[in-house]
mmCIF file of C-alpha atoms in Angstrom:
data_model
loop_
_atom_site.group_PDB
_atom_site.id
_atom_site.type_symbol
_atom_site.label_atom_id
_atom_site.label_comp_id
_atom_site.label_asym_id
_atom_site.label_seq_id
_atom_site.Cartn_x
_atom_site.Cartn_y
_atom_site.Cartn_z
ATOM 1 C CA MET A 1 14.739 2.580 24.259
ATOM 2 C CA ILE A 2 13.773 4.014 20.757
ATOM 3 C CA LYS A 3 13.724 1.676 17.781
ATOM 4 C CA TYR A 4 15.313 2.898 15.024
ATOM 5 C CA PRO A 5 13.734 1.483 11.803
ATOM 6 C CA ASN A 6 17.214 0.396 10.381
ATOM 7 C CA MET A 7 18.861 -0.423 13.452
ATOM 8 C CA LYS A 8 18.832 -4.103 12.130
ATOM 9 C CA LYS A 9 21.105 -3.059 9.400
ATOM 10 C CA THR A 10 23.936 -2.722 11.780
ATOM 11 C CA GLN A 11 23.525 -6.438 13.183
ATOM 12 C CA PRO A 12 25.237 -8.370 10.176
ATOM 13 C CA GLN A 13 28.320 -6.345 10.963
ATOM 14 C CA LYS A 14 28.242 -7.072 14.775
ATOM 15 C CA THR A 15 28.035 -10.737 14.079
ATOM 16 C CA GLN A 16 30.986 -10.829 11.793
ATOM 17 C CA TYR A 17 34.355 -12.095 13.261
ATOM 18 C CA THR A 18 36.359 -9.438 11.601
ATOM 19 C CA ASN A 19 39.467 -7.674 12.875
ATOM 20 C CA THR A 20 38.052 -6.712 16.302
ATOM 21 C CA ARG A 21 40.003 -3.498 16.720
ATOM 22 C CA GLY A 22 37.853 -0.787 16.198
ATOM 23 C CA LEU A 23 34.454 -2.469 16.641
ATOM 24 C CA ASN A 24 33.221 -0.301 19.487
ATOM 25 C CA LEU A 25 34.020 2.713 17.418
ATOM 26 C CA GLU A 26 32.238 0.854 14.499
ATOM 27 C CA LYS A 27 29.204 0.194 16.721
ATOM 28 C CA ASP A 28 29.016 3.824 17.838
ATOM 29 C CA ILE A 29 29.054 4.920 14.345
ATOM 30 C CA ASN A 30 26.585 2.472 13.124
ATOM 31 C CA ASP A 31 24.092 3.256 15.826
ATOM 32 C CA SER A 32 24.664 7.132 15.024
ATOM 33 C CA ASN A 33 24.113 6.352 11.251
ATOM 34 C CA ALA A 34 20.913 4.577 12.198
ATOM 35 C CA TYR A 35 19.777 7.734 14.161
ATOM 36 C CA TYR A 36 20.608 10.099 11.617
ATOM 37 C CA ASN A 37 19.058 7.863 8.884
ATOM 38 C CA ALA A 38 15.751 7.664 11.506
ATOM 39 C CA ILE A 39 15.372 11.335 11.734
ATOM 40 C CA ASN A 40 16.248 11.822 7.942
ATOM 41 C CA ARG A 41 19.277 14.008 8.598
ATOM 42 C CA ALA A 42 21.705 11.822 6.668
ATOM 43 C CA VAL A 43 21.896 8.396 4.577
ATOM 44 C CA ILE A 44 25.278 6.902 5.761
ATOM 45 C CA TYR A 45 25.985 3.208 6.036
ATOM 46 C CA LYS A 46 28.808 0.851 6.702
ATOM 47 C CA LYS A 47 29.613 -1.258 3.643
ATOM 48 C CA PRO A 48 29.446 -5.097 4.327
ATOM 49 C CA THR A 49 32.584 -6.650 4.747
ATOM 50 C CA PRO A 50 33.229 -8.357 1.060
ATOM 51 C CA ILE A 51 33.540 -12.165 1.644
ATOM 52 C CA ASN A 52 34.672 -14.586 -0.878
ATOM 53 C CA VAL A 53 32.002 -17.518 -0.910
ATOM 54 C CA VAL A 54 33.713 -20.753 -2.013
ATOM 55 C CA ARG A 55 31.026 -23.521 -1.256
ATOM 56 C CA VAL A 56 27.178 -23.143 -0.730
ATOM 57 C CA GLN A 57 24.671 -26.004 0.619
ATOM 58 C CA TYR A 58 21.210 -25.783 -0.171
ATOM 59 C CA GLU A 59 19.588 -27.383 2.805
ATOM 60 C CA LYS A 60 15.969 -26.488 1.734
ATOM 61 C CA ARG A 61 15.546 -25.138 -1.937
ATOM 62 C CA SER A 62 15.068 -21.554 -0.332
ATOM 63 C CA VAL A 63 17.985 -21.320 1.967
ATOM 64 C CA ALA A 64 21.425 -21.130 0.831
ATOM 65 C CA LYS A 65 23.909 -22.137 3.689
ATOM 66 C CA ILE A 66 27.487 -20.999 3.137
ATOM 67 C CA ILE A 67 29.987 -23.686 4.156
ATOM 68 C CA GLU A 68 33.155 -22.120 3.005
ATOM 69 C CA ALA A 69 34.107 -18.588 2.675
ATOM 70 C CA TYR A 70 36.784 -16.194 3.492
ATOM 71 C CA TYR A 71 36.983 -12.518 4.264
ATOM 72 C CA GLN A 72 38.526 -10.381 1.920
ATOM 73 C CA GLN A 73 40.077 -6.902 2.194
ATOM 74 C CA ALA A 74 37.759 -4.146 1.475
ATOM 75 C CA SER A 75 38.732 -1.981 -1.423
ATOM 76 C CA THR A 76 37.367 1.084 -0.452
ATOM 77 C CA THR A 77 36.663 2.678 2.883
ATOM 78 C CA ASP A 78 34.180 1.399 5.468
ATOM 79 C CA TYR A 79 31.353 4.270 5.331
ATOM 80 C CA ASN A 80 29.668 6.283 2.566
ATOM 81 C CA GLY A 81 26.594 7.945 1.916
ATOM 82 C CA VAL A 82 24.841 11.379 1.139
ATOM 83 C CA TYR A 83 24.413 14.383 3.431
ATOM 84 C CA ARG A 84 23.229 17.692 2.437
ATOM 85 C CA GLY A 85 23.543 17.031 -1.162
ATOM 86 C CA LYS A 86 27.101 15.902 -0.920
ATOM 87 C CA ALA A 87 28.467 12.299 -1.050
ATOM 88 C CA ILE A 88 30.189 11.504 2.250
ATOM 89 C CA ASP A 89 33.072 8.963 2.393
ATOM 90 C CA PHE A 90 35.120 8.002 5.400
ATOM 91 C CA GLU A 91 37.039 5.490 7.251
ATOM 92 C CA ALA A 92 37.094 5.070 11.059
ATOM 93 C CA LYS A 93 39.995 3.765 13.097
ATOM 94 C CA GLU A 94 41.124 3.376 16.629
ATOM 95 C CA THR A 95 44.382 3.753 18.080
ATOM 96 C CA LYS A 96 45.818 3.122 21.810
ATOM 97 C CA SER A 97 48.503 5.782 21.191
ATOM 98 C CA LYS A 98 48.205 8.786 23.232
ATOM 99 C CA LYS A 99 50.255 11.296 21.048
ATOM 100 C CA GLU A 100 49.748 10.114 17.413
ATOM 101 C CA PHE A 101 47.863 8.152 14.744
ATOM 102 C CA ARG A 102 50.341 5.492 12.955
ATOM 103 C CA LEU A 103 49.586 5.985 9.158
ATOM 104 C CA ASP A 104 50.137 2.275 8.792
ATOM 105 C CA LEU A 105 46.782 1.875 10.210
ATOM 106 C CA ILE A 106 45.407 3.051 6.915
ATOM 107 C CA HIS A 107 45.715 0.950 3.860
ATOM 108 C CA ALA A 108 47.019 2.187 0.599
ATOM 109 C CA HIS A 109 44.099 1.267 -1.276
ATOM 110 C CA GLN A 110 41.908 3.227 1.375
ATOM 111 C CA ILE A 111 44.286 6.367 0.676
ATOM 112 C CA LYS A 112 43.794 5.728 -3.036
ATOM 113 C CA HIS A 113 40.140 5.522 -2.759
ATOM 114 C CA LEU A 114 39.808 8.815 -0.538
ATOM 115 C CA ALA A 115 41.821 10.464 -3.094
ATOM 116 C CA SER A 116 39.553 9.483 -5.847
ATOM 117 C CA VAL A 117 36.321 10.586 -3.962
ATOM 118 C CA LEU A 118 37.950 13.729 -3.228
ATOM 119 C CA LYS A 119 38.591 14.305 -6.893
ATOM 120 C CA GLN A 120 34.954 13.528 -7.676
ATOM 121 C CA GLY A 121 33.808 16.333 -5.191
ATOM 122 C CA ALA A 122 32.977 13.995 -2.058
ATOM 123 C CA ILE A 123 33.432 15.006 1.459
ATOM 124 C CA ALA A 124 35.883 12.556 2.711
ATOM 125 C CA PHE A 125 37.677 12.283 6.172
ATOM 126 C CA ILE A 126 38.842 9.901 8.780
ATOM 127 C CA VAL A 127 37.202 9.380 12.319
ATOM 128 C CA VAL A 128 40.100 8.343 14.664
ATOM 129 C CA ARG A 129 39.271 7.383 18.374
ATOM 130 C CA PHE A 130 42.223 7.639 20.648
ATOM 131 C CA ILE A 131 40.976 4.877 23.013
ATOM 132 C CA THR A 132 43.430 5.760 25.953
ATOM 133 C CA LEU A 133 42.446 9.217 25.977
ATOM 134 C CA ASN A 134 38.819 8.397 24.950
ATOM 135 C CA ASN A 135 38.945 11.405 22.360
ATOM 136 C CA THR A 136 37.499 10.886 19.022
ATOM 137 C CA TYR A 137 38.566 13.252 16.195
ATOM 138 C CA LEU A 138 37.409 13.953 12.560
ATOM 139 C CA LEU A 139 40.167 14.904 10.256
ATOM 140 C CA ASP A 140 39.814 15.981 6.469
ATOM 141 C CA ALA A 141 41.077 13.201 4.023
ATOM 142 C CA LYS A 142 43.113 15.715 2.289
ATOM 143 C CA ILE A 143 45.261 16.357 5.171
ATOM 144 C CA VAL A 144 45.553 12.446 5.755
ATOM 145 C CA ILE A 145 46.740 11.951 2.271
ATOM 146 C CA ASP A 146 49.348 14.775 2.496
ATOM 147 C CA TYR A 147 50.918 13.130 5.594
ATOM 148 C CA TYR A 148 50.852 9.653 4.030
ATOM 149 C CA ASN A 149 52.600 10.964 0.945
ATOM 150 C CA GLN A 150 55.433 12.508 2.751
ATOM 151 C CA LYS A 151 58.704 10.406 3.125
ATOM 152 C CA ASN A 152 59.870 9.689 6.476
ATOM 153 C CA ILE A 153 56.571 10.459 7.984
ATOM 154 C CA LYS A 154 55.149 7.528 10.003
ATOM 155 C CA ALA A 155 52.200 9.408 12.061
ATOM 156 C CA ILE A 156 50.147 12.182 12.224
ATOM 157 C CA PRO A 157 50.622 14.069 15.612
ATOM 158 C CA ILE A 158 47.460 14.227 17.889
ATOM 159 C CA GLU A 159 48.033 18.038 17.649
ATOM 160 C CA VAL A 160 47.040 17.898 14.023
ATOM 161 C CA PHE A 161 43.579 16.500 14.779
ATOM 162 C CA GLU A 162 43.359 19.081 17.479
ATOM 163 C CA GLU A 163 44.134 21.990 15.353
ATOM 164 C CA LYS A 164 43.026 21.170 11.788
ATOM 165 C CA GLY A 165 40.197 18.453 12.649
ATOM 166 C CA GLY A 166 37.416 18.355 15.028
ATOM 167 C CA VAL A 167 36.613 16.860 18.270
ATOM 168 C CA ILE A 168 33.442 14.443 17.994
ATOM 169 C CA THR A 169 31.362 14.944 21.101
ATOM 170 C CA GLU A 170 29.700 11.928 22.371
ATOM 171 C CA GLY A 171 26.135 11.671 23.709
ATOM 172 C CA PHE A 172 23.220 9.399 23.823
ATOM 173 C CA THR A 173 21.446 9.990 20.414
ATOM 174 C CA PRO A 174 23.503 10.000 18.514
ATOM 175 C CA ARG A 175 26.172 8.312 20.419
ATOM 176 C CA LEU A 176 28.872 10.216 18.037
ATOM 177 C CA LYS A 177 27.535 13.522 16.976
ATOM 178 C CA TYR A 178 30.036 13.554 13.949
ATOM 179 C CA LEU A 179 27.788 15.499 11.389
ATOM 180 C CA ASP A 180 27.911 18.413 13.672
ATOM 181 C CA VAL A 181 31.696 18.549 13.289
ATOM 182 C CA VAL A 182 30.928 18.025 9.372
ATOM 183 C CA ASP A 183 28.803 20.994 9.475
ATOM 184 C CA ASP A 184 31.366 22.952 11.084
ATOM 185 C CA LEU A 185 34.393 21.864 8.707
ATOM 186 C CA TYR A 186 32.669 21.623 5.448
ATOM 187 C CA PHE A 187 29.298 23.679 5.810
ATOM 188 C CA GLY A 188 30.781 26.784 7.731
ATOM 189 C CA GLY A 189 28.930 25.612 10.793
ATOM 190 C CA GLY A 190 25.356 26.046 8.852
ATOM 191 C CA GLN A 191 23.013 23.727 10.549
ATOM 192 C CA ASN A 192 21.106 20.995 8.244
ATOM 193 C CA GLU A 193 17.552 22.241 7.540
ATOM 194 C CA LYS A 194 16.345 18.602 7.769
ATOM 195 C CA LYS A 195 17.698 18.786 11.258
ATOM 196 C CA MET B 1 42.814 -6.384 -22.811
ATOM 197 C CA ILE B 2 43.433 -3.357 -20.539
ATOM 198 C CA LYS B 3 43.936 -4.040 -17.154
ATOM 199 C CA TYR B 4 41.870 -1.673 -14.762
ATOM 200 C CA PRO B 5 43.599 -1.226 -11.520
ATOM 201 C CA ASN B 6 40.251 -2.004 -9.508
ATOM 202 C CA MET B 7 39.080 -4.809 -11.669
ATOM 203 C CA LYS B 8 39.918 -7.071 -8.933
ATOM 204 C CA LYS B 9 37.178 -5.258 -6.872
ATOM 205 C CA THR B 10 34.527 -6.707 -8.883
ATOM 206 C CA GLN B 11 35.588 -10.362 -8.502
ATOM 207 C CA PRO B 12 34.158 -11.111 -4.947
ATOM 208 C CA GLN B 13 30.789 -10.207 -6.416
ATOM 209 C CA LYS B 14 31.260 -12.721 -9.418
ATOM 210 C CA THR B 15 32.260 -15.501 -7.124
ATOM 211 C CA GLN B 16 29.130 -15.164 -4.746
ATOM 212 C CA TYR B 17 26.373 -17.537 -5.501
ATOM 213 C CA THR B 18 23.882 -15.004 -4.891
ATOM 214 C CA ASN B 19 20.662 -14.716 -6.796
ATOM 215 C CA THR B 20 21.951 -15.291 -10.271
ATOM 216 C CA ARG B 21 19.095 -13.218 -11.926
ATOM 217 C CA GLY B 22 20.669 -9.962 -13.100
ATOM 218 C CA LEU B 23 24.205 -11.431 -12.915
ATOM 219 C CA ASN B 24 24.998 -10.549 -16.527
ATOM 220 C CA LEU B 25 23.824 -6.644 -15.898
ATOM 221 C CA GLU B 26 25.638 -6.763 -12.765
ATOM 222 C CA LYS B 27 28.969 -7.966 -14.244
ATOM 223 C CA ASP B 28 28.451 -5.165 -17.153
ATOM 224 C CA ILE B 29 27.771 -2.496 -14.674
ATOM 225 C CA ASN B 30 30.753 -3.794 -12.450
ATOM 226 C CA ASP B 31 33.030 -3.794 -15.382
ATOM 227 C CA SER B 32 31.875 -0.305 -16.478
ATOM 228 C CA ASN B 33 32.473 1.035 -12.994
ATOM 229 C CA ALA B 34 36.008 -0.363 -12.976
ATOM 230 C CA TYR B 35 36.501 1.535 -16.187
ATOM 231 C CA TYR B 36 34.727 4.918 -15.050
ATOM 232 C CA ASN B 37 37.073 4.589 -11.983
ATOM 233 C CA ALA B 38 40.340 3.836 -13.959
ATOM 234 C CA ILE B 39 39.846 6.963 -16.222
ATOM 235 C CA ASN B 40 38.721 9.177 -12.971
ATOM 236 C CA ARG B 41 35.362 9.828 -14.483
ATOM 237 C CA ALA B 42 33.416 8.392 -11.426
ATOM 238 C CA VAL B 43 33.944 6.364 -8.127
ATOM 239 C CA ILE B 44 31.041 3.894 -7.983
ATOM 240 C CA TYR B 45 30.941 0.369 -6.505
ATOM 241 C CA LYS B 46 28.704 -2.273 -5.862
ATOM 242 C CA LYS B 47 28.263 -2.922 -2.469
ATOM 243 C CA PRO B 48 29.345 -6.502 -1.188
ATOM 244 C CA THR B 49 26.260 -8.717 -0.299
ATOM 245 C CA PRO B 50 25.701 -8.836 3.387
ATOM 246 C CA ILE B 51 26.423 -12.032 4.699
ATOM 247 C CA ASN B 52 25.657 -13.115 8.384
ATOM 248 C CA VAL B 53 28.608 -15.203 9.659
ATOM 249 C CA VAL B 54 27.741 -17.617 12.223
ATOM 250 C CA ARG B 55 30.816 -19.825 12.617
ATOM 251 C CA VAL B 56 34.509 -19.324 11.929
ATOM 252 C CA GLN B 57 37.325 -21.927 12.067
ATOM 253 C CA TYR B 58 40.910 -20.620 12.358
ATOM 254 C CA GLU B 59 42.935 -23.264 10.516
ATOM 255 C CA LYS B 60 46.005 -20.950 10.797
ATOM 256 C CA ARG B 61 46.281 -18.160 13.191
ATOM 257 C CA SER B 62 46.113 -15.704 10.247
ATOM 258 C CA VAL B 63 43.343 -17.290 8.326
ATOM 259 C CA ALA B 64 39.753 -17.323 9.439
ATOM 260 C CA LYS B 65 37.638 -19.995 7.466
ATOM 261 C CA ILE B 66 34.013 -19.196 7.548
ATOM 262 C CA ILE B 67 32.090 -22.419 7.936
ATOM 263 C CA GLU B 68 28.567 -21.299 8.364
ATOM 264 C CA ALA B 69 27.105 -18.156 7.223
ATOM 265 C CA TYR B 70 23.858 -17.082 5.342
ATOM 266 C CA TYR B 71 22.952 -14.336 2.855
ATOM 267 C CA GLN B 72 21.062 -11.501 4.037
ATOM 268 C CA GLN B 73 18.838 -9.213 2.395
ATOM 269 C CA ALA B 74 20.580 -5.792 1.577
ATOM 270 C CA SER B 75 19.184 -2.837 3.381
ATOM 271 C CA THR B 76 20.018 -0.475 0.450
ATOM 272 C CA THR B 77 20.362 -0.325 -3.200
ATOM 273 C CA ASP B 78 23.286 -2.328 -4.929
ATOM 274 C CA TYR B 79 25.276 0.640 -6.258
ATOM 275 C CA ASN B 80 26.586 4.163 -4.951
ATOM 276 C CA GLY B 81 29.299 6.449 -5.052
ATOM 277 C CA VAL B 82 30.151 9.859 -6.290
ATOM 278 C CA TYR B 83 30.151 11.470 -9.807
ATOM 279 C CA ARG B 84 30.691 15.197 -10.681
ATOM 280 C CA GLY B 85 30.450 16.287 -7.064
ATOM 281 C CA LYS B 86 26.995 14.486 -6.473
ATOM 282 C CA ALA B 87 26.308 11.309 -4.639
ATOM 283 C CA ILE B 88 25.001 8.489 -6.923
ATOM 284 C CA ASP B 89 22.897 5.748 -5.762
ATOM 285 C CA PHE B 90 21.064 3.277 -8.002
ATOM 286 C CA GLU B 91 19.631 -0.311 -8.162
ATOM 287 C CA ALA B 92 19.861 -2.600 -11.276
ATOM 288 C CA LYS B 93 17.249 -5.242 -12.446
ATOM 289 C CA GLU B 94 16.707 -7.367 -15.288
ATOM 290 C CA THR B 95 13.143 -8.488 -16.505
ATOM 291 C CA LYS B 96 12.148 -10.793 -19.470
ATOM 292 C CA SER B 97 8.965 -8.812 -20.051
ATOM 293 C CA LYS B 98 8.952 -6.999 -23.300
ATOM 294 C CA LYS B 99 6.376 -4.518 -22.424
ATOM 295 C CA GLU B 100 6.699 -3.434 -18.627
ATOM 296 C CA PHE B 101 8.827 -3.558 -15.440
ATOM 297 C CA ARG B 102 6.903 -5.271 -12.731
ATOM 298 C CA LEU B 103 7.342 -3.348 -9.437
ATOM 299 C CA ASP B 104 7.574 -6.326 -7.234
ATOM 300 C CA LEU B 105 11.155 -6.612 -8.744
ATOM 301 C CA ILE B 106 11.978 -4.003 -6.425
ATOM 302 C CA HIS B 107 11.965 -4.435 -2.462
ATOM 303 C CA ALA B 108 10.096 -1.862 -0.352
ATOM 304 C CA HIS B 109 13.127 -1.109 1.576
ATOM 305 C CA GLN B 110 14.979 -0.185 -1.662
ATOM 306 C CA ILE B 111 12.163 2.243 -2.540
ATOM 307 C CA LYS B 112 12.533 3.571 0.989
ATOM 308 C CA HIS B 113 16.248 3.945 0.423
ATOM 309 C CA LEU B 114 15.880 5.486 -2.866
ATOM 310 C CA ALA B 115 13.461 7.996 -1.366
ATOM 311 C CA SER B 116 15.911 8.933 1.378
ATOM 312 C CA VAL B 117 18.938 9.315 -0.682
ATOM 313 C CA LEU B 118 16.697 11.639 -2.970
ATOM 314 C CA LYS B 119 15.803 13.811 0.007
ATOM 315 C CA GLN B 120 19.534 14.141 0.945
ATOM 316 C CA GLY B 121 20.153 15.387 -2.596
ATOM 317 C CA ALA B 122 21.660 12.396 -4.305
ATOM 318 C CA ILE B 123 20.977 11.371 -7.955
ATOM 319 C CA ALA B 124 19.141 8.156 -7.539
ATOM 320 C CA PHE B 125 17.707 5.841 -10.229
ATOM 321 C CA ILE B 126 17.226 2.471 -11.516
ATOM 322 C CA VAL B 127 18.889 0.705 -14.316
ATOM 323 C CA VAL B 128 16.748 -1.808 -15.984
ATOM 324 C CA ARG B 129 17.490 -4.415 -18.770
ATOM 325 C CA PHE B 130 14.685 -5.815 -20.789
ATOM 326 C CA ILE B 131 16.715 -9.010 -21.672
ATOM 327 C CA THR B 132 14.343 -10.149 -24.344
ATOM 328 C CA LEU B 133 14.579 -6.763 -26.218
ATOM 329 C CA ASN B 134 18.199 -6.324 -25.057
ATOM 330 C CA ASN B 135 17.673 -2.954 -24.194
ATOM 331 C CA THR B 136 18.898 -1.199 -20.974
ATOM 332 C CA TYR B 137 17.197 1.826 -19.477
ATOM 333 C CA LEU B 138 18.070 4.347 -16.875
ATOM 334 C CA LEU B 139 14.965 5.911 -14.915
ATOM 335 C CA ASP B 140 15.078 8.602 -12.174
ATOM 336 C CA ALA B 141 14.020 7.193 -8.980
ATOM 337 C CA LYS B 142 11.441 9.777 -8.440
ATOM 338 C CA ILE B 143 9.305 8.372 -11.153
ATOM 339 C CA VAL B 144 9.754 4.814 -9.891
ATOM 340 C CA ILE B 145 8.772 5.817 -6.410
ATOM 341 C CA ASP B 146 5.653 7.657 -7.819
ATOM 342 C CA TYR B 147 4.634 4.475 -9.689
ATOM 343 C CA TYR B 148 5.374 2.289 -6.732
ATOM 344 C CA ASN B 149 3.260 4.546 -4.329
ATOM 345 C CA GLN B 150 -0.011 4.327 -6.751
ATOM 346 C CA LYS B 151 -2.525 1.800 -5.774
ATOM 347 C CA ASN B 152 -3.533 -0.887 -8.281
ATOM 348 C CA ILE B 153 -0.441 -0.237 -10.255
ATOM 349 C CA LYS B 154 1.820 -3.251 -10.692
ATOM 350 C CA ALA B 155 4.155 -2.180 -12.998
ATOM 351 C CA ILE B 156 6.063 0.592 -15.179
ATOM 352 C CA PRO B 157 5.214 0.309 -18.781
ATOM 353 C CA ILE B 158 8.312 0.293 -21.083
ATOM 354 C CA GLU B 159 6.949 3.333 -22.864
ATOM 355 C CA VAL B 160 7.733 5.235 -19.424
ATOM 356 C CA PHE B 161 11.427 4.170 -19.783
ATOM 357 C CA GLU B 162 11.349 5.339 -23.413
ATOM 358 C CA GLU B 163 10.004 8.690 -22.965
ATOM 359 C CA LYS B 164 11.235 9.813 -19.255
ATOM 360 C CA GLY B 165 14.216 7.641 -18.998
ATOM 361 C CA GLY B 166 17.186 7.080 -21.159
ATOM 362 C CA VAL B 167 18.515 4.246 -23.240
ATOM 363 C CA ILE B 168 21.968 3.232 -22.052
ATOM 364 C CA THR B 169 24.050 2.442 -25.130
ATOM 365 C CA GLU B 170 26.270 -0.440 -24.743
ATOM 366 C CA GLY B 171 29.795 -0.577 -26.159
ATOM 367 C CA PHE B 172 33.291 -2.082 -25.105
ATOM 368 C CA THR B 173 34.795 0.348 -22.850
ATOM 369 C CA PRO B 174 32.713 0.879 -20.924
ATOM 370 C CA ARG B 175 30.493 -1.802 -21.591
ATOM 371 C CA LEU B 176 27.367 0.318 -20.426
ATOM 372 C CA LYS B 177 27.667 3.941 -20.825
ATOM 373 C CA TYR B 178 25.372 4.820 -18.322
ATOM 374 C CA LEU B 179 27.017 8.106 -17.167
ATOM 375 C CA ASP B 180 26.303 9.595 -20.489
ATOM 376 C CA VAL B 181 22.759 8.999 -19.742
ATOM 377 C CA VAL B 182 23.373 10.561 -16.231
ATOM 378 C CA ASP B 183 24.970 13.663 -17.876
ATOM 379 C CA ASP B 184 21.922 14.032 -20.300
ATOM 380 C CA LEU B 185 19.171 13.726 -17.560
ATOM 381 C CA TYR B 186 21.080 15.276 -14.504
ATOM 382 C CA PHE B 187 23.578 17.578 -15.966
ATOM 383 C CA GLY B 188 21.866 19.083 -19.050
ATOM 384 C CA GLY B 189 23.980 17.058 -21.306
ATOM 385 C CA GLY B 190 27.184 18.644 -20.062
ATOM 386 C CA GLN B 191 30.182 16.586 -20.336
ATOM 387 C CA ASN B 192 32.323 15.980 -17.178
ATOM 388 C CA GLU B 193 35.368 18.160 -17.172
ATOM 389 C CA LYS B 194 37.448 15.037 -15.925
ATOM 390 C CA LYS B 195 36.638 12.885 -18.788
#
């Protein structure tokens, strides 16, 4: 198997015992980003999980061993970077539902963050995998925010992902060809010169 | 004092016992970013320090207490986000030298990352504080990379920061007006509409 120079970068994430829901999707995205990075198509990373370190032990002068720490809730989305000159920012979620994406799966601060980066001109979206259907979609953040802000609306129907989003095709390299959907939705299907 | 909605976001960083060199500059930048974010001028964050978690204890079902973990070397730069439609990516360093910035203060993988984001069209630079002079400069990543790749060159003279970079003026809000330098260097001095 091909070794991507920055495959290592995804390993810290894998070894962290964070909420395991979405870990498969996370791994797929991390691997895809490592591939995109390796072929110079995009530079997109998952942000490390913020951890509040309380106590550190220095066994050797050089090695700091953390002996008490706690996971913190991220203030932003999980992924960001740059692609075709634009800032990219997105969140990835998995759901077992076959018909909708429950909005309580996204935190209020993530909605706020997506709105802020949209305002600054970033390309922002969510990637949602419907595990049971084994379908993964990309949906623009603006649509997600509009649904989120509507009273009495608790979920985004899968039809919205079908009609206004894009299906992310899966393969070997990259595992999730999500930048092809970004090309279609945000660059009029134009292909990246660097591809 | 004004409470910025996302001031909290910088606190995990402060409590982490990472390499303390550069912590003052880091705090100044984090506070400035919180302010810029609060006034909707930019969305720029410091990435959490990647930590490799080895052992976790569940005291209550809900609380995961990390009892063994180690800091990992970041694969990217410390700061990134979006400003005026462009992806922003930079690294911040402090030096005690009065005449130069030693290139061994920047890791090879950070140079590689800066080159990658430049290739993707991001605005990339380094922020260097000369502690002894109490001067903080912003210098475009392309210049840094060119120096880095030259054989037998071990440092960037402060004159280069003076002539090709920009001095970051300090104030109260924001502590470091570094986006004004970004406006000058990358947007022809044009002011941000959203300001």
